[in-house]
Amino acid sequence: MKRSLRALCLGVALLLLCTVFPAAAGTDTVLMMQVGTGALLENGVSAAAPAPIYADNGALLIPLRPIAQRLGAAVGWDAPSRQTTVSRNGVTLRFTDQSWSYQAGGETKSLSAQPRVVNGTLYVPVLALTDLGVSVHVWGYYEGGFCAVSDRALSDAALAQYHAQALKAFGPNEGLFNRTSLTLRLGSRKAWTGGGTVELCEKGGAAVPYQGSDGFLMLPVQACAEALGGTYALDAAGNSTVTLGGHTAVFPAANGYVTVDGARREHAYYGGALRQGTAFCSVYAFASTLGYCAYADGDAILLSAWDLSQRPAFQERAWQAADALILQRYEDAKGFLALTFDDGPSGQLTTRLLDGLKARGVHATFFLCDYRIQTYPGILGRYRAEGHEVGNHSANHATLTACGAEKLASELDATNRSITRLCGAAPTLMRPPGGAYNQTVLSAAGARGMSCIMWSVDTLDWKNRNVSAILQRALPNVRDGDIILMHDMYSTSVDAALSMIDTLQAQGYVFVTVSELAQLKGVSLQPGASYSSIR
Ligand code: ZN
């Protein structure tokens, strides 16, 4: 009996429920609550209150005493029967946290979930309040987890108005955010919708966001519209029509202006065109015409129906999801390579290298010296923002095997301090200058949570200041899982690195950071261990 009741209640609780009761003589109170939000709206005015919760079966539970009291009910405690009593308009309900049933005017009734005591407050299924002659309306998890309790029946129009008011006051819950947001990553054919990753496919192909030559971030129109729950149509002239979020936008086949709900948007420049039959438009055009907010973090893009400027937690979740998208990005890759650069940052040379890596969608790993960081602190912000990894290369390029314990500690700690301060996180990788390490160095690195990263391809770029010599040395020896050693200290090194990337990308190789390489290979990098390749 109990099991079937649970199953039934799960189904019922997830549905949109509207229970209409005759209006009782009362105080005209409408309460709006949201699961997880410790505030309610009483006739549109915000007040602190314990938040509603979901039972394991999905039923929505409310804190009985504060809600009942706001509805003008008397709440009491019957010590002999250990029951909480609620009385209103001559009806008394009796609840206990021991049972799935309750008493209503002497009759025993079933509950959709067992009442619970949380922080000393008894929570009961909100639907039980209908026995007090109040009206209850519940929105599901993916509709924001809201609940309206009122002492009179509300029309659909009034409910919609209260719902909109609560959305404005409380914002989306996680479910609604998930259902109405999309996270993409440049170069990735996967995207994240909160419910999980989706493939950005169109007509059997893959639609991959890219950065246009004019700097616009370009989105596949159909894939984005459909992932967000909209519809898409392509006409014979190549114009794309998207219906989403109550708007209809027409993106023209060639560069031009978007038409929204029949009116031309002068400022919504399309910024794109058909690429192999797939329509792309700029992030800005998509968001501004369809009422979405757009956010970017490095090469990740978040489209949301919500203004998330005050909701850093939702943004952070989207960026974390974007970090994982790179792992699903290159099913067809010939191999994965980690390009590493030592001894920087190097001012203008590093800037030129970062620009070149960005244009090629490459993530690399930079082993930095603190004395260089002190000279060019401004560039540290670019590394993480553009998807690169930063490691420790000692403070002063010291030969760590020749250092005493105190000097060894200060060489590692100074650089870690600067990186933590300027990049927001301590490095988990280090590379000893000159490749010189012993067990003492490994132990010191391990004590600081760092793995020692060596290399399997040495370009000798510091010695051969000649692009073709560097390429001839490196290219024939490259294979899947290699870690390639370079230095962004010389102009020839930057030229050679970018040329090497172009050649190897054309062969199907994909460049990732050392930590990404480890993740792709299923290797868990151990602090205090050394690695010269990851295969
Ligand atoms: Zn070095």
Coordinates of C-alpha atoms and ligand atoms in Angstrom, one line a residue:
M1 CA 0.0 0.0 0.0
K2 CA 2.7 2.4 1.0
R3 CA 4.8 1.7 -2.0
S4 CA 2.0 2.3 -4.5
L5 CA 1.1 5.4 -2.7
R6 CA 4.6 6.7 -3.0
A7 CA 4.7 6.0 -6.7
L8 CA 1.3 7.7 -7.2
C9 CA 2.4 10.7 -5.2
L10 CA 5.6 11.1 -7.1
G11 CA 3.6 11.3 -10.3
V12 CA 1.1 13.7 -8.8
A13 CA 3.7 16.0 -7.2
L14 CA 5.6 16.5 -10.4
L15 CA 2.5 17.5 -12.3
L16 CA 1.2 21.0 -12.5
L17 CA -1.5 21.0 -9.9
C18 CA -4.3 23.5 -9.5
T19 CA -6.7 22.9 -6.7
V20 CA -9.6 25.3 -6.6
F21 CA -11.7 25.6 -3.5
P22 CA -14.5 27.9 -2.7
A23 CA -13.2 31.2 -1.4
A24 CA -13.3 31.2 2.3
A25 CA -14.0 34.3 4.3
G26 CA -10.5 35.4 5.3
T27 CA -7.8 37.9 5.1
D28 CA -7.0 37.7 1.4
T29 CA -3.5 36.2 1.8
V30 CA -1.4 34.9 -1.1
L31 CA 1.9 33.3 -0.2
M32 CA 4.5 32.4 -2.8
M33 CA 7.3 30.1 -1.9
Q34 CA 10.2 28.4 -3.7
V35 CA 12.0 25.3 -2.8
G36 CA 15.4 26.2 -1.5
T37 CA 14.7 29.9 -1.0
G38 CA 14.5 31.0 2.6
A39 CA 12.0 33.8 1.9
L40 CA 8.4 34.0 0.8
L41 CA 6.2 36.7 -0.8
E42 CA 3.2 37.6 1.2
N43 CA 0.9 39.5 -1.1
G44 CA 3.9 40.5 -3.0
V45 CA 6.0 41.6 0.0
S46 CA 9.1 39.6 0.8
A47 CA 9.6 38.1 4.2
A48 CA 12.0 35.6 5.7
A49 CA 10.7 32.1 6.2
P50 CA 12.0 28.5 6.3
A51 CA 12.3 27.3 2.7
P52 CA 10.0 24.5 1.3
I53 CA 11.7 21.2 0.6
Y54 CA 11.2 18.3 -1.7
A55 CA 10.5 14.9 -0.1
D56 CA 12.5 12.0 -1.6
N57 CA 9.5 11.1 -3.8
G58 CA 9.2 14.6 -5.2
A59 CA 6.3 15.8 -3.1
L60 CA 6.6 19.4 -1.9
L61 CA 6.7 19.9 1.9
I62 CA 6.2 23.3 3.6
P63 CA 7.1 24.3 7.2
L64 CA 3.6 23.9 8.7
R65 CA 3.6 26.4 11.6
P66 CA 4.8 29.6 9.9
I67 CA 2.7 29.0 6.8
A68 CA -0.5 28.0 8.6
Q69 CA -0.2 31.0 10.9
R70 CA 0.1 33.4 8.0
L71 CA -3.1 31.9 6.7
G72 CA -4.9 32.8 10.0
A73 CA -4.9 29.2 11.4
A74 CA -4.3 28.4 15.0
V75 CA -1.3 26.0 15.5
G76 CA -1.1 23.9 18.6
W77 CA 0.7 20.8 20.1
D78 CA -1.3 17.9 21.6
A79 CA 1.2 16.4 24.0
P80 CA -0.6 13.1 24.8
S81 CA -0.9 12.1 21.1
R82 CA 2.3 13.9 20.1
Q83 CA 0.4 15.6 17.3
T84 CA 0.7 19.1 15.8
T85 CA -2.8 20.6 15.4
V86 CA -3.9 23.2 12.9
S87 CA -7.3 24.8 13.1
R88 CA -9.0 27.2 10.7
N89 CA -12.7 27.9 10.0
G90 CA -13.8 25.1 12.3
V91 CA -11.6 22.4 10.7
T92 CA -8.8 20.8 12.7
L93 CA -5.9 18.9 11.1
R94 CA -3.6 16.7 13.1
F95 CA -0.1 15.7 11.9
T96 CA 2.7 13.6 13.3
D97 CA 6.1 12.9 11.8
Q98 CA 5.5 9.2 12.5
S99 CA 2.8 8.6 9.8
W100 CA 1.8 9.0 6.2
S101 CA -1.7 9.8 7.3
Y102 CA -3.3 12.7 9.1
Q103 CA -6.6 13.6 10.7
A104 CA -8.9 16.1 9.1
G105 CA -12.1 16.8 11.0
G106 CA -12.0 13.3 12.6
E107 CA -11.4 11.6 9.2
T108 CA -8.1 9.8 8.5
K109 CA -6.5 10.8 5.2
S110 CA -3.4 9.9 3.3
L111 CA -0.5 12.2 2.7
S112 CA 1.7 12.3 -0.4
A113 CA 4.8 12.0 1.7
Q114 CA 5.7 11.5 5.4
P115 CA 6.0 14.7 7.4
R116 CA 9.5 15.5 8.6
V117 CA 11.0 17.6 11.3
V118 CA 13.9 19.8 10.0
N119 CA 15.6 22.1 12.4
G120 CA 12.8 21.8 14.9
T121 CA 10.1 22.7 12.3
L122 CA 7.5 20.2 11.2
Y123 CA 7.2 20.0 7.4
V124 CA 4.1 18.5 5.8
P125 CA 3.0 18.0 2.2
V126 CA 1.5 21.3 1.1
L127 CA -1.5 19.6 -0.5
A128 CA -2.8 18.7 3.0
L129 CA -3.6 22.4 3.5
T130 CA -6.5 22.2 1.1
D131 CA -8.4 20.6 3.9
L132 CA -8.3 24.0 5.7
G133 CA -10.2 25.6 2.8
V134 CA -7.2 27.2 1.2
S135 CA -6.1 26.9 -2.3
V136 CA -2.8 25.3 -3.3
H137 CA -0.9 25.5 -6.6
V138 CA 2.4 23.8 -7.2
W139 CA 4.9 24.3 -10.0
G140 CA 7.3 21.5 -10.8
Y141 CA 11.1 21.4 -10.3
Y142 CA 11.8 22.4 -13.9
E143 CA 9.3 25.2 -13.6
G144 CA 11.1 26.8 -10.7
G145 CA 10.0 24.8 -7.7
F146 CA 7.3 27.4 -6.7
C147 CA 4.2 26.9 -4.6
A148 CA 1.3 29.3 -4.1
V149 CA -0.9 29.0 -1.0
S150 CA -3.9 31.4 -0.8
D151 CA -7.0 31.7 1.3
R152 CA -9.1 32.1 -1.8
A153 CA -9.1 30.5 -5.3
L154 CA -6.9 32.3 -7.8
S155 CA -7.7 32.7 -11.5
D156 CA -5.1 31.5 -14.0
A157 CA -4.3 35.1 -14.8
A158 CA -3.7 35.9 -11.1
L159 CA -1.5 32.8 -10.7
A160 CA 0.6 33.8 -13.7
Q161 CA 1.0 37.2 -12.2
Y162 CA 2.1 35.9 -8.8
H163 CA 4.4 33.4 -10.5
A164 CA 6.1 36.2 -12.5
Q165 CA 6.4 38.2 -9.3
A166 CA 8.1 35.3 -7.5
L167 CA 10.4 34.6 -10.4
K168 CA 11.5 38.2 -10.3
A169 CA 12.0 38.2 -6.5
F170 CA 13.6 34.7 -6.2
G171 CA 15.0 34.0 -9.6
P172 CA 15.2 30.5 -11.2
N173 CA 15.9 27.5 -9.1
E174 CA 18.5 25.0 -10.4
G175 CA 15.9 23.0 -12.4
L176 CA 14.6 26.1 -14.2
F177 CA 18.1 27.4 -14.8
N178 CA 19.1 24.0 -16.3
R179 CA 16.1 23.8 -18.6
T180 CA 16.6 27.3 -20.0
S181 CA 20.4 27.6 -20.3
L182 CA 23.0 26.3 -22.7
T183 CA 26.7 26.2 -22.3
L184 CA 28.9 25.9 -25.3
R185 CA 32.6 25.8 -26.0
L186 CA 34.5 27.0 -29.1
G187 CA 35.5 24.1 -31.1
S188 CA 33.4 21.6 -29.2
R189 CA 30.6 19.7 -30.8
K190 CA 29.1 19.0 -27.4
A191 CA 27.2 21.4 -25.3
W192 CA 25.7 21.3 -21.8
T193 CA 22.0 22.0 -21.0
G194 CA 22.1 21.2 -17.3
G195 CA 20.3 17.9 -17.9
G196 CA 23.5 16.7 -19.4
T197 CA 25.6 17.1 -22.6
V198 CA 24.0 17.2 -26.0
E199 CA 25.5 16.8 -29.4
L200 CA 25.3 19.9 -31.6
C201 CA 24.2 18.0 -34.7
E202 CA 22.5 19.5 -37.7
K203 CA 21.4 17.4 -40.7
G204 CA 23.6 14.6 -39.6
G205 CA 26.7 16.8 -39.4
A206 CA 28.2 18.6 -36.4
A207 CA 27.7 22.2 -35.7
V208 CA 30.7 23.6 -33.8
P209 CA 30.8 27.1 -32.4
Y210 CA 33.8 29.1 -33.7
Q211 CA 35.4 32.5 -33.5
G212 CA 35.0 34.4 -36.7
S213 CA 37.9 36.3 -38.3
D214 CA 36.2 39.6 -37.2
G215 CA 36.3 38.4 -33.6
F216 CA 32.6 37.5 -33.2
L217 CA 31.8 34.3 -31.3
M218 CA 29.6 32.3 -33.8
L219 CA 26.8 29.9 -32.8
P220 CA 25.0 27.2 -34.8
V221 CA 21.5 28.7 -35.0
Q222 CA 19.5 25.5 -35.3
A223 CA 21.4 23.5 -32.7
C224 CA 21.2 26.3 -30.1
A225 CA 17.5 27.0 -30.7
E226 CA 16.5 23.3 -30.5
A227 CA 18.7 22.7 -27.4
L228 CA 16.9 25.5 -25.7
G229 CA 13.5 24.1 -26.6
G230 CA 12.7 26.3 -29.6
T231 CA 11.9 25.5 -33.2
Y232 CA 13.9 26.1 -36.3
A233 CA 13.2 26.3 -40.0
L234 CA 15.4 27.0 -43.0
D235 CA 13.8 28.4 -46.1
A236 CA 14.8 27.9 -49.7
A237 CA 16.6 31.3 -49.7
G238 CA 18.7 30.2 -46.7
N239 CA 17.0 32.4 -44.1
S240 CA 16.7 30.8 -40.7
T241 CA 13.5 31.3 -38.6
V242 CA 13.8 30.6 -34.9
T243 CA 10.8 30.6 -32.5
L244 CA 12.0 30.6 -28.9
G245 CA 11.0 32.3 -25.6
G246 CA 7.9 33.9 -27.1
H247 CA 9.8 35.5 -30.0
T248 CA 10.2 34.7 -33.6
A249 CA 13.5 35.8 -35.2
V250 CA 14.6 35.5 -38.8
F251 CA 18.3 35.4 -39.3
P252 CA 19.2 36.2 -43.0
A253 CA 21.2 33.9 -45.2
A254 CA 24.0 36.4 -45.5
N255 CA 25.4 39.2 -43.3
G256 CA 22.6 41.5 -42.4
Y257 CA 20.0 42.5 -39.8
V258 CA 17.8 40.1 -37.8
T259 CA 14.0 40.5 -38.0
V260 CA 12.3 40.0 -34.7
D261 CA 8.5 39.5 -34.4
G262 CA 8.2 41.1 -37.8
A263 CA 10.4 44.2 -37.1
R264 CA 13.9 44.7 -38.3
R265 CA 16.4 45.0 -35.5
E266 CA 18.9 47.7 -36.6
H267 CA 21.4 46.9 -34.0
A268 CA 21.2 43.1 -34.1
Y269 CA 23.8 42.5 -36.8
Y270 CA 23.8 38.9 -38.0
G271 CA 27.6 38.7 -38.3
G272 CA 27.6 35.4 -40.0
A273 CA 26.5 33.3 -43.0
L274 CA 25.8 29.8 -44.0
R275 CA 28.8 27.5 -43.6
Q276 CA 28.3 24.2 -45.5
G277 CA 24.6 24.6 -45.3
T278 CA 24.6 25.3 -41.5
A279 CA 23.5 28.8 -40.4
F280 CA 25.6 30.6 -37.8
C281 CA 25.0 33.8 -36.0
S282 CA 26.9 35.8 -33.5
V283 CA 26.3 35.2 -29.8
Y284 CA 25.2 38.8 -29.5
A285 CA 22.6 38.6 -32.3
F286 CA 21.2 35.4 -30.9
A287 CA 20.9 36.6 -27.3
S288 CA 19.7 40.2 -28.0
T289 CA 17.0 39.2 -30.4
L290 CA 15.6 36.3 -28.4
G291 CA 15.8 37.8 -25.0
Y292 CA 18.7 35.8 -23.7
C293 CA 21.6 36.8 -21.5
A294 CA 25.0 35.8 -22.8
Y295 CA 28.2 35.3 -20.7
A296 CA 31.7 34.3 -21.8
D297 CA 34.6 32.8 -19.8
G298 CA 37.7 32.1 -21.9
D299 CA 36.3 30.0 -24.8
A300 CA 33.1 29.0 -23.0
I301 CA 29.8 30.7 -23.8
L302 CA 26.7 30.6 -21.6
L303 CA 23.3 31.5 -22.9
S304 CA 20.6 31.9 -20.2
A305 CA 17.1 33.1 -20.1
W306 CA 18.1 34.7 -16.8
D307 CA 20.2 37.6 -15.8
L308 CA 22.9 35.7 -13.8
S309 CA 25.0 38.7 -12.8
Q310 CA 23.8 38.2 -9.2
R311 CA 24.0 34.4 -9.5
P312 CA 27.7 33.5 -9.6
A313 CA 27.0 29.9 -8.4
F314 CA 24.9 29.1 -11.6
Q315 CA 27.6 30.7 -13.8
E316 CA 30.3 28.7 -12.0
R317 CA 28.4 25.5 -12.6
A318 CA 28.2 26.3 -16.3
W319 CA 32.0 27.0 -16.5
Q320 CA 32.7 23.7 -14.8
A321 CA 30.5 22.0 -17.3
A322 CA 32.4 23.7 -20.1
D323 CA 35.7 22.5 -18.7
A324 CA 34.5 18.9 -19.2
L325 CA 33.3 19.6 -22.8
I326 CA 36.9 19.6 -24.1
L327 CA 37.2 16.0 -23.1
Q328 CA 34.4 15.1 -25.4
R329 CA 35.6 17.3 -28.2
Y330 CA 38.0 15.2 -30.3
E331 CA 36.6 11.8 -30.9
D332 CA 38.4 11.7 -34.2
A333 CA 41.8 13.0 -33.0
K334 CA 44.9 11.3 -34.3
G335 CA 46.5 11.9 -30.9
F336 CA 46.9 14.4 -28.1
L337 CA 49.9 16.5 -27.4
A338 CA 50.9 18.8 -24.5
L339 CA 52.9 21.8 -25.6
T340 CA 54.9 23.3 -22.7
F341 CA 56.7 26.6 -22.4
D342 CA 59.3 27.3 -19.7
D343 CA 61.0 30.4 -18.2
G344 CA 58.2 32.9 -18.9
P345 CA 56.3 35.1 -18.8
S346 CA 58.2 37.0 -21.4
G347 CA 56.2 40.2 -22.1
Q348 CA 55.5 40.8 -25.8
L349 CA 56.7 37.4 -26.9
T350 CA 54.3 35.7 -24.6
T351 CA 51.5 38.0 -25.7
R352 CA 52.2 37.1 -29.3
L353 CA 52.3 33.4 -28.5
L354 CA 49.0 33.6 -26.5
D355 CA 47.4 35.4 -29.5
G356 CA 48.6 32.7 -31.8
L357 CA 47.4 29.8 -29.5
K358 CA 44.0 31.5 -29.2
A359 CA 43.6 31.8 -32.9
R360 CA 44.3 28.1 -33.3
G361 CA 42.1 26.9 -30.4
V362 CA 45.2 25.5 -28.6
H363 CA 45.6 25.0 -24.8
A364 CA 49.2 24.9 -23.6
T365 CA 51.0 24.6 -20.3
F366 CA 53.3 27.4 -19.0
F367 CA 56.0 26.8 -16.3
L368 CA 56.7 30.2 -14.8
C369 CA 59.5 31.7 -12.8
D370 CA 58.5 34.1 -10.0
Y371 CA 61.1 36.7 -10.9
R372 CA 59.5 36.8 -14.4
I373 CA 56.0 36.9 -12.9
Q374 CA 57.1 40.0 -10.9
T375 CA 58.1 41.7 -14.1
Y376 CA 54.9 40.8 -16.1
P377 CA 52.2 40.2 -13.5
G378 CA 49.5 41.5 -15.9
I379 CA 49.7 38.6 -18.3
L380 CA 48.8 36.0 -15.6
G381 CA 45.1 36.8 -16.0
R382 CA 45.2 35.6 -19.6
Y383 CA 46.5 32.1 -19.0
R384 CA 43.5 30.7 -17.2
A385 CA 41.0 32.8 -19.0
E386 CA 42.2 31.3 -22.3
G387 CA 42.2 27.7 -21.1
H388 CA 45.9 27.3 -20.4
E389 CA 47.6 25.7 -17.4
V390 CA 50.2 27.3 -15.3
G391 CA 53.0 25.4 -13.4
N392 CA 55.9 26.2 -11.1
H393 CA 59.4 26.6 -12.6
S394 CA 61.0 27.9 -9.4
A395 CA 61.4 31.5 -8.3
N396 CA 64.8 32.3 -9.7
H397 CA 65.4 29.4 -12.2
A398 CA 67.5 27.8 -9.5
T399 CA 69.0 24.3 -10.0
L400 CA 66.8 22.7 -7.3
T401 CA 69.1 19.6 -6.7
A402 CA 71.8 22.1 -5.6
C403 CA 69.6 23.9 -3.1
G404 CA 69.5 23.3 0.6
A405 CA 66.1 22.5 2.2
E406 CA 65.4 26.1 3.0
K407 CA 66.3 27.5 -0.4
L408 CA 64.4 24.7 -2.1
A409 CA 61.2 25.5 -0.1
S410 CA 61.5 29.2 -0.8
E411 CA 62.1 28.6 -4.6
L412 CA 58.9 26.6 -4.8
D413 CA 56.8 28.6 -2.3
A414 CA 57.4 32.1 -3.8
T415 CA 56.2 31.0 -7.2
N416 CA 53.2 29.1 -5.9
R417 CA 52.2 32.2 -3.8
S418 CA 52.4 34.5 -6.9
I419 CA 50.5 32.0 -9.1
T420 CA 47.8 31.5 -6.5
R421 CA 47.4 35.2 -6.0
L422 CA 47.3 36.1 -9.7
C423 CA 45.6 33.0 -11.2
G424 CA 43.2 32.1 -8.3
A425 CA 44.5 28.6 -7.7
A426 CA 47.8 27.0 -6.7
P427 CA 49.5 25.0 -9.4
T428 CA 49.5 21.2 -9.4
L429 CA 52.4 20.9 -11.8
M430 CA 56.1 21.9 -11.5
R431 CA 59.0 21.5 -13.8
P432 CA 62.5 21.7 -12.3
P433 CA 64.8 24.2 -14.1
G434 CA 67.3 22.3 -16.3
G435 CA 65.2 19.1 -15.7
A436 CA 67.3 18.6 -12.6
Y437 CA 65.5 16.6 -9.9
N438 CA 66.1 14.0 -7.3
Q439 CA 64.0 12.4 -4.5
T440 CA 64.4 15.5 -2.3
V441 CA 63.0 17.7 -5.1
L442 CA 60.2 15.3 -5.8
S443 CA 59.3 15.1 -2.1
A444 CA 59.2 18.9 -1.8
A445 CA 57.0 19.1 -4.9
G446 CA 54.7 16.3 -3.5
A447 CA 54.4 18.1 -0.2
R448 CA 53.0 21.0 -2.1
G449 CA 50.6 18.9 -4.1
M450 CA 52.6 19.1 -7.3
S451 CA 53.7 16.5 -9.9
C452 CA 57.0 16.9 -11.6
I453 CA 56.5 17.3 -15.4
M454 CA 59.4 16.5 -17.7
W455 CA 59.2 16.1 -21.5
S456 CA 59.5 13.4 -24.2
V457 CA 60.2 15.8 -27.1
D458 CA 63.0 18.3 -26.6
T459 CA 63.0 21.0 -29.4
L460 CA 66.3 22.5 -28.2
D461 CA 64.7 25.8 -29.2
W462 CA 66.9 27.7 -26.8
K463 CA 70.0 26.5 -28.6
N464 CA 68.7 26.3 -32.2
R465 CA 67.4 29.9 -32.8
N466 CA 66.2 28.9 -36.2
V467 CA 62.6 27.9 -37.0
S468 CA 63.3 25.2 -39.6
A469 CA 66.0 23.6 -37.4
I470 CA 63.5 23.5 -34.5
L471 CA 60.8 22.0 -36.7
Q472 CA 63.1 19.4 -38.2
R473 CA 64.2 18.3 -34.8
A474 CA 60.7 18.1 -33.3
L475 CA 58.2 17.1 -36.0
P476 CA 59.5 13.6 -37.0
N477 CA 59.5 12.5 -33.3
V478 CA 56.0 13.5 -32.3
R479 CA 53.5 10.9 -31.2
D480 CA 50.3 10.6 -29.2
G481 CA 50.8 11.5 -25.5
D482 CA 54.0 13.5 -26.0
I483 CA 55.0 16.4 -23.8
I484 CA 56.9 18.9 -25.9
L485 CA 59.5 21.3 -24.3
M486 CA 59.8 24.8 -25.6
H487 CA 60.6 28.3 -24.2
D488 CA 58.6 31.5 -24.9
M489 CA 61.9 33.4 -24.5
Y490 CA 62.8 33.7 -28.2
S491 CA 61.0 35.0 -31.2
T492 CA 62.1 31.9 -33.2
S493 CA 60.5 29.7 -30.6
V494 CA 57.2 31.4 -30.9
D495 CA 57.3 31.2 -34.7
A496 CA 58.3 27.5 -34.6
A497 CA 55.6 26.7 -32.0
L498 CA 52.8 28.2 -34.2
S499 CA 54.2 26.6 -37.3
M500 CA 54.5 23.2 -35.5
I501 CA 50.8 23.5 -34.4
D502 CA 49.6 24.2 -37.9
T503 CA 51.4 21.2 -39.3
L504 CA 50.4 18.8 -36.5
Q505 CA 46.8 20.0 -36.4
A506 CA 46.6 19.4 -40.1
Q507 CA 47.7 15.8 -39.3
G508 CA 44.8 15.4 -36.8
Y509 CA 46.7 16.1 -33.5
V510 CA 45.0 18.0 -30.8
F511 CA 46.9 20.2 -28.3
V512 CA 45.8 20.2 -24.7
T513 CA 47.2 21.1 -21.3
V514 CA 49.2 18.6 -19.3
S515 CA 46.3 18.1 -16.9
E516 CA 43.8 17.7 -19.8
L517 CA 46.2 15.1 -21.4
A518 CA 46.2 13.2 -18.1
Q519 CA 42.4 13.3 -18.0
L520 CA 42.1 12.2 -21.6
K521 CA 44.4 9.3 -20.9
G522 CA 42.7 8.3 -17.7
V523 CA 45.9 9.0 -15.7
S524 CA 45.6 10.4 -12.2
L525 CA 48.7 12.6 -11.8
Q526 CA 50.3 11.9 -8.4
P527 CA 51.9 14.6 -6.3
G528 CA 55.6 13.9 -6.0
A529 CA 55.8 11.6 -9.1
S530 CA 57.5 12.6 -12.3
Y531 CA 56.1 12.2 -15.9
S532 CA 57.8 12.7 -19.2
S533 CA 54.9 11.6 -21.4
I534 CA 51.3 10.6 -20.7
R535 CA 50.0 7.8 -22.9
Ligands
ZN1 ZN 63.9 26.7 -17.6

